[in-house]
PDB file of C-alpha atoms in Angstrom:
ATOM      1  CA  GLY N   1     -59.095  10.147  -3.137  1.00  0.00           C
ATOM      2  CA  ALA N   2     -59.835  13.869  -2.617  1.00  0.00           C
ATOM      3  CA  VAL N   3     -62.412  13.485   0.133  1.00  0.00           C
ATOM      4  CA  VAL N   4     -63.652  16.416   2.184  1.00  0.00           C
ATOM      5  CA  SER N   5     -65.628  15.974   5.379  1.00  0.00           C
ATOM      6  CA  GLN N   6     -67.682  18.395   7.449  1.00  0.00           C
ATOM      7  CA  HIS N   7     -68.732  18.229  11.052  1.00  0.00           C
ATOM      8  CA  PRO N   8     -71.385  18.387  12.250  1.00  0.00           C
ATOM      9  CA  SER N   9     -73.702  17.371   9.420  1.00  0.00           C
ATOM     10  CA  TRP N  10     -76.508  19.263  11.087  1.00  0.00           C
ATOM     11  CA  VAL N  11     -76.900  21.503  14.112  1.00  0.00           C
ATOM     12  CA  ILE N  12     -79.769  23.243  15.859  1.00  0.00           C
ATOM     13  CA  CYS N  13     -78.991  26.115  18.179  1.00  0.00           C
ATOM     14  CA  LYS N  14     -80.693  28.906  20.062  1.00  0.00           C
ATOM     15  CA  SER N  15     -80.591  32.469  18.815  1.00  0.00           C
ATOM     16  CA  GLY N  16     -77.598  34.344  20.186  1.00  0.00           C
ATOM     17  CA  THR N  17     -75.304  31.349  20.540  1.00  0.00           C
ATOM     18  CA  SER N  18     -72.222  30.594  18.447  1.00  0.00           C
ATOM     19  CA  VAL N  19     -71.758  27.542  16.287  1.00  0.00           C
ATOM     20  CA  LYS N  20     -68.521  26.095  14.919  1.00  0.00           C
ATOM     21  CA  ILE N  21     -68.408  24.042  11.729  1.00  0.00           C
ATOM     22  CA  GLU N  22     -65.319  22.060  10.752  1.00  0.00           C
ATOM     23  CA  CYS N  23     -64.120  21.244   7.266  1.00  0.00           C
ATOM     24  CA  ARG N  24     -61.386  18.660   6.778  1.00  0.00           C
ATOM     25  CA  SER N  25     -59.543  17.373   3.736  1.00  0.00           C
ATOM     26  CA  LEU N  26     -59.045  13.704   4.560  1.00  0.00           C
ATOM     27  CA  ASP N  27     -56.508  12.486   2.028  1.00  0.00           C
ATOM     28  CA  PHE N  28     -54.828  15.584   0.685  1.00  0.00           C
ATOM     29  CA  GLN N  29     -53.425  18.866   1.882  1.00  0.00           C
ATOM     30  CA  ALA N  30     -55.440  21.916   0.988  1.00  0.00           C
ATOM     31  CA  THR N  31     -53.734  25.205   0.299  1.00  0.00           C
ATOM     32  CA  THR N  32     -57.063  26.930   0.050  1.00  0.00           C
ATOM     33  CA  MET N  33     -60.488  26.213   1.450  1.00  0.00           C
ATOM     34  CA  PHE N  34     -63.748  27.897   0.597  1.00  0.00           C
ATOM     35  CA  TRP N  35     -66.972  28.430   2.491  1.00  0.00           C
ATOM     36  CA  TYR N  36     -70.310  28.638   0.700  1.00  0.00           C
ATOM     37  CA  ARG N  37     -73.837  29.243   1.911  1.00  0.00           C
ATOM     38  CA  GLN N  38     -76.893  27.826   0.223  1.00  0.00           C
ATOM     39  CA  PHE N  39     -80.445  28.879   1.074  1.00  0.00           C
ATOM     40  CA  PRO N  40     -83.333  26.545   0.174  1.00  0.00           C
ATOM     41  CA  LYS N  41     -83.829  26.144  -3.561  1.00  0.00           C
ATOM     42  CA  GLN N  42     -81.024  28.564  -4.285  1.00  0.00           C
ATOM     43  CA  SER N  43     -77.509  28.335  -5.598  1.00  0.00           C
ATOM     44  CA  LEU N  44     -74.232  28.178  -3.695  1.00  0.00           C
ATOM     45  CA  MET N  45     -72.924  31.602  -2.796  1.00  0.00           C
ATOM     46  CA  LEU N  46     -69.274  31.999  -1.922  1.00  0.00           C
ATOM     47  CA  MET N  47     -68.815  33.553   1.516  1.00  0.00           C
ATOM     48  CA  ALA N  48     -65.069  33.527   1.950  1.00  0.00           C
ATOM     49  CA  THR N  49     -61.778  32.069   0.837  1.00  0.00           C
ATOM     50  CA  SER N  50     -59.302  30.924   3.461  1.00  0.00           C
ATOM     51  CA  ASN N  51     -55.626  30.216   2.992  1.00  0.00           C
ATOM     52  CA  GLU N  52     -53.658  28.250   5.529  1.00  0.00           C
ATOM     53  CA  GLY N  53     -51.888  30.517   7.964  1.00  0.00           C
ATOM     54  CA  SER N  54     -53.367  33.782   6.747  1.00  0.00           C
ATOM     55  CA  LYS N  55     -56.536  35.806   7.122  1.00  0.00           C
ATOM     56  CA  ALA N  56     -59.595  34.822   5.152  1.00  0.00           C
ATOM     57  CA  THR N  57     -60.843  36.907   2.239  1.00  0.00           C
ATOM     58  CA  TYR N  58     -64.540  37.649   2.532  1.00  0.00           C
ATOM     59  CA  GLU N  59     -66.944  38.286  -0.309  1.00  0.00           C
ATOM     60  CA  GLN N  60     -68.795  41.556  -0.479  1.00  0.00           C
ATOM     61  CA  GLY N  61     -71.694  41.669   1.952  1.00  0.00           C
ATOM     62  CA  VAL N  62     -70.382  38.918   4.248  1.00  0.00           C
ATOM     63  CA  GLU N  63     -69.642  40.140   7.771  1.00  0.00           C
ATOM     64  CA  LYS N  64     -66.195  38.951   8.793  1.00  0.00           C
ATOM     65  CA  ASP N  65     -66.880  39.561  12.472  1.00  0.00           C
ATOM     66  CA  LYS N  66     -69.954  37.379  12.344  1.00  0.00           C
ATOM     67  CA  PHE N  67     -68.507  34.534  10.292  1.00  0.00           C
ATOM     68  CA  LEU N  68     -65.104  33.780  11.783  1.00  0.00           C
ATOM     69  CA  ILE N  69     -62.858  31.590   9.697  1.00  0.00           C
ATOM     70  CA  ASN N  70     -59.735  29.851  10.936  1.00  0.00           C
ATOM     71  CA  HIS N  71     -57.489  27.810   8.636  1.00  0.00           C
ATOM     72  CA  ALA N  72     -54.878  26.631  11.094  1.00  0.00           C
ATOM     73  CA  SER N  73     -53.546  23.665   9.140  1.00  0.00           C
ATOM     74  CA  LEU N  74     -53.448  22.328   5.592  1.00  0.00           C
ATOM     75  CA  THR N  75     -56.261  19.889   6.392  1.00  0.00           C
ATOM     76  CA  LEU N  76     -58.626  21.873   8.602  1.00  0.00           C
ATOM     77  CA  SER N  77     -60.669  25.025   8.290  1.00  0.00           C
ATOM     78  CA  THR N  78     -63.369  26.115  10.722  1.00  0.00           C
ATOM     79  CA  LEU N  79     -66.284  28.486  10.303  1.00  0.00           C
ATOM     80  CA  THR N  80     -67.798  29.953  13.442  1.00  0.00           C
ATOM     81  CA  VAL N  81     -71.166  31.643  13.168  1.00  0.00           C
ATOM     82  CA  THR N  82     -71.188  34.072  16.079  1.00  0.00           C
ATOM     83  CA  SER N  83     -74.371  35.264  17.779  1.00  0.00           C
ATOM     84  CA  ALA N  84     -76.452  33.248  15.354  1.00  0.00           C
ATOM     85  CA  HIS N  85     -79.923  34.430  14.404  1.00  0.00           C
ATOM     86  CA  PRO N  86     -82.756  32.664  12.555  1.00  0.00           C
ATOM     87  CA  GLU N  87     -81.786  34.385   9.299  1.00  0.00           C
ATOM     88  CA  ASP N  88     -78.420  32.585   9.508  1.00  0.00           C
ATOM     89  CA  SER N  89     -80.207  29.261   9.127  1.00  0.00           C
ATOM     90  CA  SER N  90     -78.835  27.762   5.950  1.00  0.00           C
ATOM     91  CA  PHE N  91     -76.814  24.946   4.403  1.00  0.00           C
ATOM     92  CA  TYR N  92     -73.112  25.690   4.780  1.00  0.00           C
ATOM     93  CA  ILE N  93     -70.771  23.893   2.394  1.00  0.00           C
ATOM     94  CA  CYS N  94     -67.001  23.955   2.336  1.00  0.00           C
ATOM     95  CA  SER N  95     -64.640  23.007  -0.438  1.00  0.00           C
ATOM     96  CA  ALA N  96     -60.919  22.419  -0.537  1.00  0.00           C
ATOM     97  CA  ARG N  97     -58.330  22.917  -3.240  1.00  0.00           C
ATOM     98  CA  PRO N  98     -55.264  20.649  -3.188  1.00  0.00           C
ATOM     99  CA  GLU N  99     -51.891  22.139  -2.436  1.00  0.00           C
ATOM    100  CA  THR N 100     -50.111  23.732  -5.377  1.00  0.00           C
ATOM    101  CA  GLY N 101     -47.822  21.259  -7.007  1.00  0.00           C
ATOM    102  CA  THR N 102     -50.111  18.285  -6.542  1.00  0.00           C
ATOM    103  CA  SER N 103     -49.620  16.008  -9.522  1.00  0.00           C
ATOM    104  CA  GLY N 104     -52.259  15.247 -12.098  1.00  0.00           C
ATOM    105  CA  ASP N 105     -55.390  17.257 -12.696  1.00  0.00           C
ATOM    106  CA  LEU N 106     -56.408  17.481  -9.038  1.00  0.00           C
ATOM    107  CA  TRP N 107     -54.576  20.687  -8.284  1.00  0.00           C
ATOM    108  CA  ASN N 108     -56.963  22.926 -10.178  1.00  0.00           C
ATOM    109  CA  GLU N 109     -60.199  21.524  -8.754  1.00  0.00           C
ATOM    110  CA  GLN N 110     -62.246  22.184  -5.667  1.00  0.00           C
ATOM    111  CA  PHE N 111     -63.595  19.207  -3.770  1.00  0.00           C
ATOM    112  CA  PHE N 112     -66.772  19.775  -1.811  1.00  0.00           C
ATOM    113  CA  GLY N 113     -67.814  18.586   1.593  1.00  0.00           C
ATOM    114  CA  PRO N 114     -71.257  17.114   2.296  1.00  0.00           C
ATOM    115  CA  GLY N 115     -72.522  20.299   3.909  1.00  0.00           C
ATOM    116  CA  THR N 116     -73.788  21.314   7.348  1.00  0.00           C
ATOM    117  CA  ARG N 117     -77.417  22.203   7.921  1.00  0.00           C
ATOM    118  CA  LEU N 118     -77.677  24.997  10.502  1.00  0.00           C
ATOM    119  CA  THR N 119     -81.036  25.786  12.061  1.00  0.00           C
ATOM    120  CA  VAL N 120     -81.229  28.698  14.476  1.00  0.00           C
ATOM    121  CA  LEU N 121     -84.324  28.802  16.655  1.00  0.00           C
TER     122      LEU N 121
ATOM    123  CA  GLY O   1     -73.254  38.329  -5.742  1.00  0.00           C
ATOM    124  CA  GLN O   2     -72.574  37.401  -9.326  1.00  0.00           C
ATOM    125  CA  GLN O   3     -74.404  34.360 -10.693  1.00  0.00           C
ATOM    126  CA  LEU O   4     -74.616  32.471 -13.917  1.00  0.00           C
ATOM    127  CA  ASN O   5     -78.015  31.995 -15.520  1.00  0.00           C
ATOM    128  CA  GLN O   6     -79.103  28.433 -16.122  1.00  0.00           C
ATOM    129  CA  SER O   7     -82.049  27.218 -18.149  1.00  0.00           C
ATOM    130  CA  PRO O   8     -84.375  25.601 -17.765  1.00  0.00           C
ATOM    131  CA  GLN O   9     -84.949  26.184 -14.048  1.00  0.00           C
ATOM    132  CA  SER O  10     -86.603  22.793 -13.745  1.00  0.00           C
ATOM    133  CA  MET O  11     -87.748  19.986 -15.962  1.00  0.00           C
ATOM    134  CA  PHE O  12     -89.703  16.772 -15.798  1.00  0.00           C
ATOM    135  CA  ILE O  13     -88.733  14.125 -18.302  1.00  0.00           C
ATOM    136  CA  GLN O  14     -89.538  10.517 -18.998  1.00  0.00           C
ATOM    137  CA  GLU O  15     -86.969   7.845 -18.276  1.00  0.00           C
ATOM    138  CA  GLY O  16     -84.937   7.156 -21.388  1.00  0.00           C
ATOM    139  CA  GLU O  17     -85.231  10.670 -22.790  1.00  0.00           C
ATOM    140  CA  ASP O  18     -82.274  12.916 -23.479  1.00  0.00           C
ATOM    141  CA  VAL O  19     -81.858  16.101 -21.440  1.00  0.00           C
ATOM    142  CA  SER O  20     -80.190  19.357 -22.362  1.00  0.00           C
ATOM    143  CA  MET O  21     -79.485  22.331 -20.134  1.00  0.00           C
ATOM    144  CA  ASN O  22     -77.346  25.396 -20.552  1.00  0.00           C
ATOM    145  CA  CYS O  23     -75.578  28.098 -18.672  1.00  0.00           C
ATOM    146  CA  THR O  24     -74.863  31.642 -19.824  1.00  0.00           C
ATOM    147  CA  SER O  25     -72.918  34.562 -18.493  1.00  0.00           C
ATOM    148  CA  SER O  26     -72.116  38.125 -19.412  1.00  0.00           C
ATOM    149  CA  SER O  27     -68.535  37.467 -18.320  1.00  0.00           C
ATOM    150  CA  ILE O  28     -65.812  35.323 -19.824  1.00  0.00           C
ATOM    151  CA  PHE O  29     -64.606  32.289 -17.887  1.00  0.00           C
ATOM    152  CA  ASN O  30     -61.458  30.249 -18.355  1.00  0.00           C
ATOM    153  CA  THR O  31     -62.929  27.087 -16.911  1.00  0.00           C
ATOM    154  CA  TRP O  32     -66.470  25.740 -16.830  1.00  0.00           C
ATOM    155  CA  LEU O  33     -67.605  22.999 -14.528  1.00  0.00           C
ATOM    156  CA  TRP O  34     -70.800  21.016 -14.114  1.00  0.00           C
ATOM    157  CA  TYR O  35     -71.900  19.659 -10.751  1.00  0.00           C
ATOM    158  CA  LYS O  36     -74.797  17.525  -9.511  1.00  0.00           C
ATOM    159  CA  GLN O  37     -76.221  18.038  -6.046  1.00  0.00           C
ATOM    160  CA  ASP O  38     -78.508  15.576  -4.317  1.00  0.00           C
ATOM    161  CA  PRO O  39     -80.788  16.816  -1.508  1.00  0.00           C
ATOM    162  CA  GLY O  40     -78.904  17.543   1.700  1.00  0.00           C
ATOM    163  CA  GLU O  41     -75.501  16.858   0.181  1.00  0.00           C
ATOM    164  CA  GLY O  42     -72.619  18.778  -1.298  1.00  0.00           C
ATOM    165  CA  PRO O  43     -72.154  19.102  -5.058  1.00  0.00           C
ATOM    166  CA  VAL O  44     -70.249  16.433  -6.948  1.00  0.00           C
ATOM    167  CA  LEU O  45     -68.187  17.264 -10.018  1.00  0.00           C
ATOM    168  CA  LEU O  46     -69.455  15.751 -13.265  1.00  0.00           C
ATOM    169  CA  ILE O  47     -67.370  17.370 -15.978  1.00  0.00           C
ATOM    170  CA  ALA O  48     -64.683  20.052 -16.125  1.00  0.00           C
ATOM    171  CA  LEU O  49     -63.964  22.041 -19.306  1.00  0.00           C
ATOM    172  CA  TYR O  50     -60.736  23.966 -19.763  1.00  0.00           C
ATOM    173  CA  LYS O  51     -60.662  25.198 -23.369  1.00  0.00           C
ATOM    174  CA  ALA O  52     -63.089  27.193 -25.505  1.00  0.00           C
ATOM    175  CA  GLY O  53     -64.872  24.872 -27.898  1.00  0.00           C
ATOM    176  CA  GLU O  54     -63.945  21.791 -25.879  1.00  0.00           C
ATOM    177  CA  LEU O  55     -66.458  18.946 -25.950  1.00  0.00           C
ATOM    178  CA  THR O  56     -66.060  16.400 -23.167  1.00  0.00           C
ATOM    179  CA  SER O  57     -67.987  13.270 -22.261  1.00  0.00           C
ATOM    180  CA  ASN O  58     -68.342  11.329 -19.037  1.00  0.00           C
ATOM    181  CA  GLY O  59     -70.487   8.263 -19.608  1.00  0.00           C
ATOM    182  CA  ARG O  60     -73.959   9.444 -20.597  1.00  0.00           C
ATOM    183  CA  LEU O  61     -73.001  13.063 -19.956  1.00  0.00           C
ATOM    184  CA  THR O  62     -71.588  15.427 -22.541  1.00  0.00           C
ATOM    185  CA  ALA O  63     -70.660  19.033 -21.962  1.00  0.00           C
ATOM    186  CA  GLN O  64     -69.246  21.769 -24.160  1.00  0.00           C
ATOM    187  CA  PHE O  65     -67.346  24.953 -23.408  1.00  0.00           C
ATOM    188  CA  GLY O  66     -68.826  27.672 -25.617  1.00  0.00           C
ATOM    189  CA  ILE O  67     -66.550  29.238 -28.183  1.00  0.00           C
ATOM    190  CA  THR O  68     -67.242  32.725 -26.794  1.00  0.00           C
ATOM    191  CA  ARG O  69     -66.294  31.451 -23.308  1.00  0.00           C
ATOM    192  CA  LYS O  70     -69.550  32.900 -22.007  1.00  0.00           C
ATOM    193  CA  ASP O  71     -71.666  29.769 -22.086  1.00  0.00           C
ATOM    194  CA  SER O  72     -71.719  26.023 -21.687  1.00  0.00           C
ATOM    195  CA  PHE O  73     -74.218  23.230 -22.108  1.00  0.00           C
ATOM    196  CA  LEU O  74     -74.705  19.821 -20.534  1.00  0.00           C
ATOM    197  CA  ASN O  75     -76.480  16.921 -22.188  1.00  0.00           C
ATOM    198  CA  ILE O  76     -77.606  13.747 -20.475  1.00  0.00           C
ATOM    199  CA  SER O  77     -78.525  10.888 -22.755  1.00  0.00           C
ATOM    200  CA  ALA O  78     -80.993   8.104 -21.968  1.00  0.00           C
ATOM    201  CA  SER O  79     -81.928   9.483 -18.559  1.00  0.00           C
ATOM    202  CA  ILE O  80     -82.514   7.140 -15.626  1.00  0.00           C
ATOM    203  CA  PRO O  81     -84.294   7.765 -12.301  1.00  0.00           C
ATOM    204  CA  SER O  82     -81.024   8.320 -10.413  1.00  0.00           C
ATOM    205  CA  ASP O  83     -80.299  11.333 -12.622  1.00  0.00           C
ATOM    206  CA  VAL O  84     -82.787  13.271 -10.505  1.00  0.00           C
ATOM    207  CA  GLY O  85     -81.204  16.145  -8.652  1.00  0.00           C
ATOM    208  CA  ILE O  86     -80.034  19.689  -9.131  1.00  0.00           C
ATOM    209  CA  TYR O  87     -77.414  20.436 -11.740  1.00  0.00           C
ATOM    210  CA  PHE O  88     -75.209  23.475 -11.320  1.00  0.00           C
ATOM    211  CA  CYS O  89     -72.776  25.010 -13.709  1.00  0.00           C
ATOM    212  CA  ALA O  90     -69.848  26.942 -12.327  1.00  0.00           C
ATOM    213  CA  GLY O  91     -67.412  29.309 -13.936  1.00  0.00           C
ATOM    214  CA  GLN O  92     -63.917  29.837 -12.624  1.00  0.00           C
ATOM    215  CA  ILE O  93     -62.688  33.380 -12.100  1.00  0.00           C
ATOM    216  CA  GLY O  94     -58.986  33.971 -11.783  1.00  0.00           C
ATOM    217  CA  THR O  95     -56.935  31.173 -10.283  1.00  0.00           C
ATOM    218  CA  TYR O  96     -59.514  29.378  -8.223  1.00  0.00           C
ATOM    219  CA  LYS O  97     -62.699  31.289  -7.428  1.00  0.00           C
ATOM    220  CA  TYR O  98     -65.957  29.657  -8.567  1.00  0.00           C
ATOM    221  CA  ILE O  99     -69.213  31.394  -9.441  1.00  0.00           C
ATOM    222  CA  PHE O 100     -72.200  29.051  -9.470  1.00  0.00           C
ATOM    223  CA  GLY O 101     -75.217  29.031 -11.741  1.00  0.00           C
ATOM    224  CA  THR O 102     -78.801  29.268 -10.610  1.00  0.00           C
ATOM    225  CA  GLY O 103     -79.335  25.528 -11.022  1.00  0.00           C
ATOM    226  CA  THR O 104     -81.525  23.220 -13.074  1.00  0.00           C
ATOM    227  CA  ARG O 105     -83.758  20.893 -11.104  1.00  0.00           C
ATOM    228  CA  LEU O 106     -84.263  17.596 -12.926  1.00  0.00           C
ATOM    229  CA  LYS O 107     -86.998  15.103 -12.189  1.00  0.00           C
ATOM    230  CA  VAL O 108     -87.175  11.837 -14.078  1.00  0.00           C
ATOM    231  CA  LEU O 109     -90.465   9.995 -14.370  1.00  0.00           C
ATOM    232  CA  ALA O 110     -90.064   6.245 -14.483  1.00  0.00           C
TER     233      ALA O 110
END
């Protein structure tokens, strides 16, 4: 249980185009989803926190107009990188936190997706 | 952004050896977690620690939540080739926000 998927697993796009990445919780409902960015040989850096049905909360230094986040349902969050540039090339990873009230120890954990490799030419 | 400091940054060890790595912070955390990340994949949770002083094992892995709540260590006993990867610690801030460590890259020589 507690599986998170991401689509696509990798994408190559031209500079100036927009790219949408999906994050889905497959077997649980996620109150909160998180988007991280990881540059080569570096750690995961939290970009934003999204709650179903409300606006995302962005970390300091992350442009909300460039990285659009939509969390329309309890199982799906999307990250759209608008007007992508080569410096946006990175590994984008989402995680999902089960809905409050989930039994057992799952409710307090984040479950990570497999990541999406974005390359902007 | 804020990060936790992990040491060592990388290590080569012989198969069968024990491994120890740690994570320190200037801030207090209520929860410490240890993850393993294989190349091109998302991190996978190894151990979660919820109380200061707590010592928890998961197979060959043992982790402890420092008594000051500012550090944690992870030990791997009798390492095997599949232990290769990057190990990240993470501290939880507030209800659910995670701050990740700088990572320890482990390579096991058969």
